[in-house]
Coordinates of C-alpha atoms in Angstrom, one line a residue:
Chain A
M1 CA -135.4 208.3 227.4
A2 CA -136.7 211.2 226.1
K3 CA -140.2 209.8 227.2
T4 CA -138.8 210.4 231.3
K5 CA -138.0 214.0 230.4
T6 CA -141.6 214.6 229.3
R7 CA -143.0 213.4 232.3
D8 CA -144.0 215.9 234.7
R9 CA -141.9 215.6 237.8
M10 CA -144.6 217.8 240.0
K11 CA -146.9 214.8 239.5
N12 CA -144.6 212.0 240.6
E13 CA -146.0 212.1 243.9
I14 CA -147.3 209.2 245.9
N15 CA -151.0 209.9 247.8
A16 CA -150.3 210.0 251.2
G17 CA -153.9 210.4 252.0
S18 CA -154.0 206.9 253.3
M19 CA -151.1 207.4 255.9
A20 CA -152.9 208.0 258.7
D21 CA -155.3 205.1 258.0
I22 CA -152.4 203.0 258.5
A23 CA -151.1 204.2 260.9
F24 CA -154.6 204.5 262.9
L25 CA -154.5 200.7 262.4
L26 CA -150.7 200.3 263.9
L27 CA -151.8 202.5 266.9
I28 CA -154.8 200.4 267.6
F29 CA -153.2 196.9 267.4
F30 CA -150.4 198.4 269.7
L31 CA -153.1 200.1 272.0
V32 CA -155.1 196.5 272.0
T33 CA -151.6 194.6 273.1
T34 CA -150.2 196.9 275.3
T35 CA -150.1 196.2 278.9
I36 CA -148.6 198.7 280.6
V37 CA -147.7 196.1 283.7
E38 CA -145.8 197.5 286.7
D39 CA -144.6 195.2 288.5
K40 CA -144.4 196.1 292.2
G41 CA -143.6 194.2 295.0
I42 CA -141.8 193.4 298.4
L43 CA -138.5 192.7 297.8
V44 CA -136.7 190.6 299.7
K45 CA -133.0 189.1 300.4
L46 CA -132.6 185.6 301.2
P47 CA -130.3 184.1 303.5
P48 CA -128.0 182.1 301.8
W49 CA -128.8 178.0 302.2
S50 CA -127.0 176.5 305.0
E51 CA -127.7 173.2 306.3
E52 CA -128.2 173.9 310.1
E53 CA -131.1 176.3 310.9
P54 CA -129.7 179.3 312.8
D55 CA -130.2 178.8 316.9
I56 CA -131.9 181.6 318.0
T57 CA -132.7 180.4 321.4
K58 CA -128.8 181.8 322.4
L59 CA -130.1 185.1 321.9
K60 CA -131.3 187.3 324.7
E61 CA -135.1 186.6 324.7
R62 CA -135.8 190.3 325.3
N63 CA -133.9 190.8 321.5
V64 CA -136.1 188.7 319.8
F65 CA -139.5 189.4 318.3
S66 CA -141.2 186.2 317.3
V67 CA -144.3 186.2 314.9
L68 CA -145.9 182.7 314.5
V69 CA -148.4 182.2 311.9
N70 CA -150.4 179.0 312.2
A71 CA -152.4 177.0 308.9
Q72 CA -155.6 179.1 310.8
N73 CA -154.0 182.2 309.6
Q74 CA -153.9 183.2 313.7
L75 CA -151.4 185.0 315.0
L76 CA -149.3 184.4 317.8
V77 CA -146.9 187.2 318.7
R78 CA -144.4 187.0 321.7
N79 CA -146.0 183.9 322.5
E80 CA -149.7 186.1 323.0
P81 CA -152.5 185.7 320.8
A82 CA -152.1 189.2 318.0
L83 CA -153.8 190.5 315.3
V84 CA -151.6 191.9 312.0
G85 CA -153.4 195.4 312.5
D86 CA -151.3 195.9 315.6
L87 CA -148.3 194.0 314.3
R88 CA -146.9 197.1 312.6
E89 CA -146.7 199.3 315.7
R90 CA -145.7 196.6 318.3
A91 CA -142.8 195.6 316.0
K92 CA -141.7 199.5 315.9
E93 CA -142.2 199.9 319.6
F94 CA -139.9 196.7 320.0
I95 CA -137.6 197.8 317.5
S96 CA -136.7 201.6 319.1
N97 CA -138.0 200.8 322.7
P98 CA -138.4 204.5 323.5
A99 CA -139.3 204.1 326.9
K100 CA -136.1 201.8 327.8
R101 CA -138.6 198.9 328.6
E102 CA -137.0 195.8 329.9
D103 CA -138.8 193.2 328.0
L104 CA -138.1 194.9 324.6
A105 CA -134.9 195.0 322.5
E106 CA -132.1 196.6 324.1
K107 CA -131.1 198.6 321.0
P108 CA -132.2 198.3 317.0
T109 CA -129.1 197.1 316.5
K110 CA -129.7 194.1 318.6
A111 CA -133.6 193.3 317.6
I112 CA -134.2 190.4 315.9
I113 CA -137.4 189.7 314.0
S114 CA -138.3 185.9 314.2
L115 CA -141.2 184.8 311.9
K116 CA -142.3 181.5 311.2
N117 CA -145.4 180.1 309.3
D118 CA -146.8 176.7 308.5
R119 CA -147.2 174.9 305.1
G120 CA -151.0 175.4 305.5
T121 CA -150.8 179.5 306.3
N122 CA -152.3 181.5 303.3
Y123 CA -149.6 182.9 301.1
K124 CA -152.1 186.5 301.2
T125 CA -151.8 186.5 305.1
Y126 CA -148.2 185.5 305.3
L127 CA -147.9 188.9 302.9
E128 CA -149.8 190.5 305.0
V129 CA -147.4 189.7 308.1
Y130 CA -144.6 190.4 306.2
N131 CA -145.7 193.6 304.8
E132 CA -146.3 195.0 308.5
L133 CA -142.7 193.6 309.5
K134 CA -141.4 195.4 306.6
A135 CA -143.4 198.7 306.9
A136 CA -142.4 199.1 310.6
Y137 CA -138.7 199.1 309.2
D138 CA -139.8 201.9 307.0
E139 CA -141.3 204.0 309.1
L140 CA -138.4 203.5 311.5
W141 CA -135.9 204.5 308.8
D142 CA -137.9 207.2 307.7
D143 CA -138.3 208.5 311.3
L144 CA -134.5 208.5 311.7
C145 CA -133.5 209.7 308.1
Q146 CA -135.9 212.7 308.7
R147 CA -134.2 213.4 312.1
Q148 CA -130.6 213.3 311.0
Y149 CA -130.9 214.5 307.5
G150 CA -133.8 216.4 307.5
K151 CA -135.2 214.5 304.3
P152 CA -137.6 211.0 303.6
Y153 CA -135.8 208.0 303.4
S154 CA -136.0 206.5 299.9
D155 CA -134.3 204.8 297.4
E156 CA -133.3 207.9 295.6
L157 CA -130.7 208.9 298.5
P158 CA -127.2 208.8 298.2
I159 CA -126.0 205.2 298.9
A160 CA -123.8 206.7 301.8
I161 CA -126.9 207.7 303.7
R162 CA -128.9 204.8 302.9
R163 CA -125.8 202.9 304.4
D164 CA -125.6 204.7 307.3
I165 CA -129.0 204.5 308.1
R166 CA -129.5 201.1 307.6
S167 CA -126.6 200.2 310.1
Q168 CA -128.2 202.4 312.2
I169 CA -131.1 200.4 312.6
P170 CA -130.5 197.0 310.6
M171 CA -133.4 194.9 309.1
V172 CA -132.9 191.3 310.4
L173 CA -135.5 189.0 309.7
S174 CA -134.8 185.7 310.5
E175 CA -137.5 183.0 308.5
A176 CA -137.5 179.4 310.3
E177 CA -138.5 176.3 308.6
P178 CA -141.9 176.4 308.7
T179 CA -144.2 173.8 310.6
N180 CA -145.9 171.3 308.6
F181 CA -149.4 170.7 310.3
G182 CA -152.4 172.0 308.1
E183 CA -151.0 171.8 304.3
E184 CA -153.8 170.6 302.4
Chain B
M1 CA -173.5 242.2 264.6
A2 CA -174.5 241.5 261.0
K3 CA -171.1 242.9 259.7
F4 CA -168.9 239.7 261.7
S5 CA -171.8 237.4 260.8
K6 CA -171.5 237.8 257.5
K7 CA -167.7 237.7 257.0
R8 CA -168.0 234.4 259.1
G9 CA -170.5 233.2 256.6
K10 CA -168.3 233.3 253.4
S11 CA -164.8 232.1 254.8
K12 CA -164.3 228.1 254.7
P13 CA -163.3 227.1 258.0
E14 CA -161.2 224.4 257.3
V15 CA -158.4 222.5 259.8
S16 CA -155.7 221.2 258.1
T17 CA -155.3 217.7 258.3
A18 CA -151.8 217.5 256.6
S19 CA -150.0 217.1 260.1
L20 CA -152.8 214.5 261.5
P21 CA -150.6 211.5 260.3
D22 CA -147.9 212.9 261.9
I23 CA -149.5 213.0 265.2
I24 CA -150.6 209.4 264.8
F25 CA -147.3 208.3 263.9
M26 CA -146.2 210.2 267.5
L27 CA -148.6 208.0 269.5
L28 CA -148.1 205.3 267.5
F29 CA -144.3 205.2 268.4
F30 CA -145.1 206.2 272.4
F31 CA -147.1 202.8 272.4
M32 CA -144.4 200.7 270.6
V33 CA -141.6 202.2 272.7
V34 CA -143.9 201.1 276.1
T35 CA -145.2 198.0 274.8
V36 CA -143.9 194.8 276.5
L37 CA -145.5 192.0 273.9
R38 CA -146.2 189.2 276.8
D39 CA -143.7 186.4 275.7
S40 CA -145.7 183.9 278.4
E41 CA -149.4 182.8 278.4
L42 CA -150.5 182.6 282.3
K43 CA -151.4 179.0 282.4
V44 CA -152.3 179.4 285.9
N45 CA -154.6 182.1 288.1
V46 CA -152.7 184.5 289.8
V47 CA -154.6 187.1 291.8
T48 CA -151.5 188.6 293.8
P49 CA -152.2 190.4 297.5
Y50 CA -152.6 194.2 298.6
A51 CA -149.4 195.5 300.0
T52 CA -148.0 199.0 301.2
A53 CA -144.6 198.4 301.6
L54 CA -143.4 197.8 298.1
T55 CA -140.5 198.2 295.9
K56 CA -140.6 199.0 292.0
L57 CA -139.2 196.7 290.3
E58 CA -136.6 198.5 287.5
E59 CA -134.8 196.8 284.7
K60 CA -137.6 194.4 283.2
S61 CA -134.6 192.4 281.6
L62 CA -133.1 191.5 285.1
V63 CA -136.3 189.8 285.9
N64 CA -137.4 186.4 285.8
Y65 CA -141.1 185.7 286.6
L66 CA -141.9 182.3 288.7
Y67 CA -145.9 182.1 288.7
I68 CA -147.8 180.0 291.1
G69 CA -151.4 179.3 291.4
K70 CA -154.4 176.8 290.5
P71 CA -154.1 175.7 286.8
V72 CA -156.5 177.9 284.9
K73 CA -160.1 176.2 283.7
K74 CA -158.5 174.6 280.7
Y75 CA -156.1 172.6 282.3
V76 CA -157.8 171.5 285.3
E77 CA -158.4 168.3 284.0
T78 CA -154.7 167.5 282.5
Y79 CA -153.5 168.9 285.9
G80 CA -155.8 169.2 288.9
T81 CA -156.7 171.7 290.7
K82 CA -153.7 171.9 293.6
P83 CA -151.6 174.7 293.1
R84 CA -148.8 174.6 290.6
L85 CA -145.4 176.3 289.5
Q86 CA -145.3 177.8 286.0
L87 CA -141.6 178.7 284.8
G88 CA -141.5 180.5 281.2
D89 CA -145.0 179.2 279.6
K90 CA -145.1 175.9 281.0
F91 CA -146.1 174.0 284.2
A92 CA -142.9 173.0 285.8
T93 CA -141.5 171.4 289.2
V94 CA -139.2 172.8 291.8
E95 CA -136.6 170.8 290.0
D96 CA -136.8 172.9 287.4
I97 CA -136.1 175.7 288.8
P98 CA -132.3 175.4 288.5
L99 CA -131.9 175.2 284.9
F100 CA -135.0 178.3 284.5
L101 CA -132.6 180.5 286.6
E102 CA -129.7 179.3 284.2
K103 CA -131.1 179.6 281.0
H104 CA -132.0 183.3 282.1
K105 CA -128.8 184.0 283.5
I106 CA -126.7 183.7 280.0
K107 CA -128.9 186.3 278.6
V108 CA -127.9 189.1 280.9
P109 CA -124.4 190.4 280.9
E110 CA -122.0 189.3 283.3
A111 CA -121.9 192.8 285.3
K112 CA -125.3 192.1 286.1
H113 CA -125.7 189.1 287.3
G114 CA -125.8 190.0 291.1
R115 CA -128.7 192.2 290.6
I116 CA -131.0 189.5 288.9
T117 CA -134.0 189.2 290.7
S118 CA -137.1 186.7 291.0
S119 CA -140.3 188.1 290.7
L120 CA -142.7 185.8 292.3
R121 CA -145.9 186.0 291.4
V122 CA -148.1 184.1 293.6
D123 CA -152.0 183.8 294.2
G124 CA -153.4 185.3 297.6
K125 CA -155.1 181.8 298.1
V126 CA -151.8 179.5 297.6
T127 CA -151.0 178.0 300.8
M128 CA -147.1 178.4 302.0
G129 CA -146.1 175.1 301.4
I130 CA -145.2 174.9 297.8
V131 CA -144.2 178.6 298.1
Q132 CA -142.0 177.2 300.6
D133 CA -140.7 174.9 298.6
V134 CA -139.7 177.4 295.8
K135 CA -137.9 179.8 298.1
T136 CA -135.7 176.5 299.6
K137 CA -135.1 175.7 295.9
L138 CA -133.9 179.7 295.3
R139 CA -131.8 179.9 298.0
K140 CA -129.8 176.5 297.1
S141 CA -129.5 178.1 293.4
G142 CA -127.9 180.8 294.9
Q143 CA -130.6 183.0 293.8
L144 CA -131.3 185.6 296.5
R145 CA -132.7 188.8 294.9
V146 CA -136.5 188.3 295.4
N147 CA -139.6 189.9 295.1
Y148 CA -143.1 189.0 296.4
S149 CA -145.3 190.6 293.8
A150 CA -148.2 192.6 295.3
K151 CA -150.5 195.5 294.1
A152 CA -150.1 199.0 295.8
R153 CA -153.4 198.9 298.4
P154 CA -156.3 201.5 297.0
Q155 CA -156.5 204.3 299.4

């Protein structure tokens, strides 16, 4: 027991000089393995499954904005060939119908966008089209929110405001069962 | 001038490195916290397309991933070049989706079941056929919150 007493307590220290090296080693390991993945995408709410196809022929023709994409990735918008680049503006005009034209939607709540693609359509094209349609709604919501609440539409807004905006311009995007002409 | 330079020369300007480990540890902890160790090795090539109307996925634990793409070189001999579906870390068929979703669901607290999102990470070159089959299966399984994974288009 006496031995321990004679020991100089001040020298009972672990050399911490290599601590930095150990930490560095760990740091480099985590630096290498880290993938700061930020997953972004287009959030979609699929309709619940039902055996029957929704029948859009019952609707008034002026309220339906039909978009068809074929296996060659070409677009047919309201029975006329169109380009993806024009889709957003046309969809916005269709939904809001500022000039009260006879052939566009009666009012935003009645507007329906019908999207139909082929099984041979490229996913990239499909997503581009979907993106444009979603963006059209986003911009309309933004405009409306700016007018009524004086701030841009975003997910941070209170849920009541968002509900209100979305009830004035509901996003109705119906996807029909795709055709099968060009699957490889 | 001479006065100043002489004084400087005599002193020993040493930066104390005693706090270096602390700094490094701080960095270390940062990276440890943000790191997500990738649990599944990708067996299919996935290059997601660009889009603009994006939403950010929040809670990672509420997301399950479905990969669709052509098998990578290693697996071309066994699985061919047709686009395939990958669930978790193995190739799967559309029929395996309900079980996959169920397995993910039991790990999530019941109150959050409604917020489970399926992230579809699909290669841009894939045709819609297989994507449609997956979508139909998801709808039949009652998994309706779907996220089409995409990259933000560079300005």
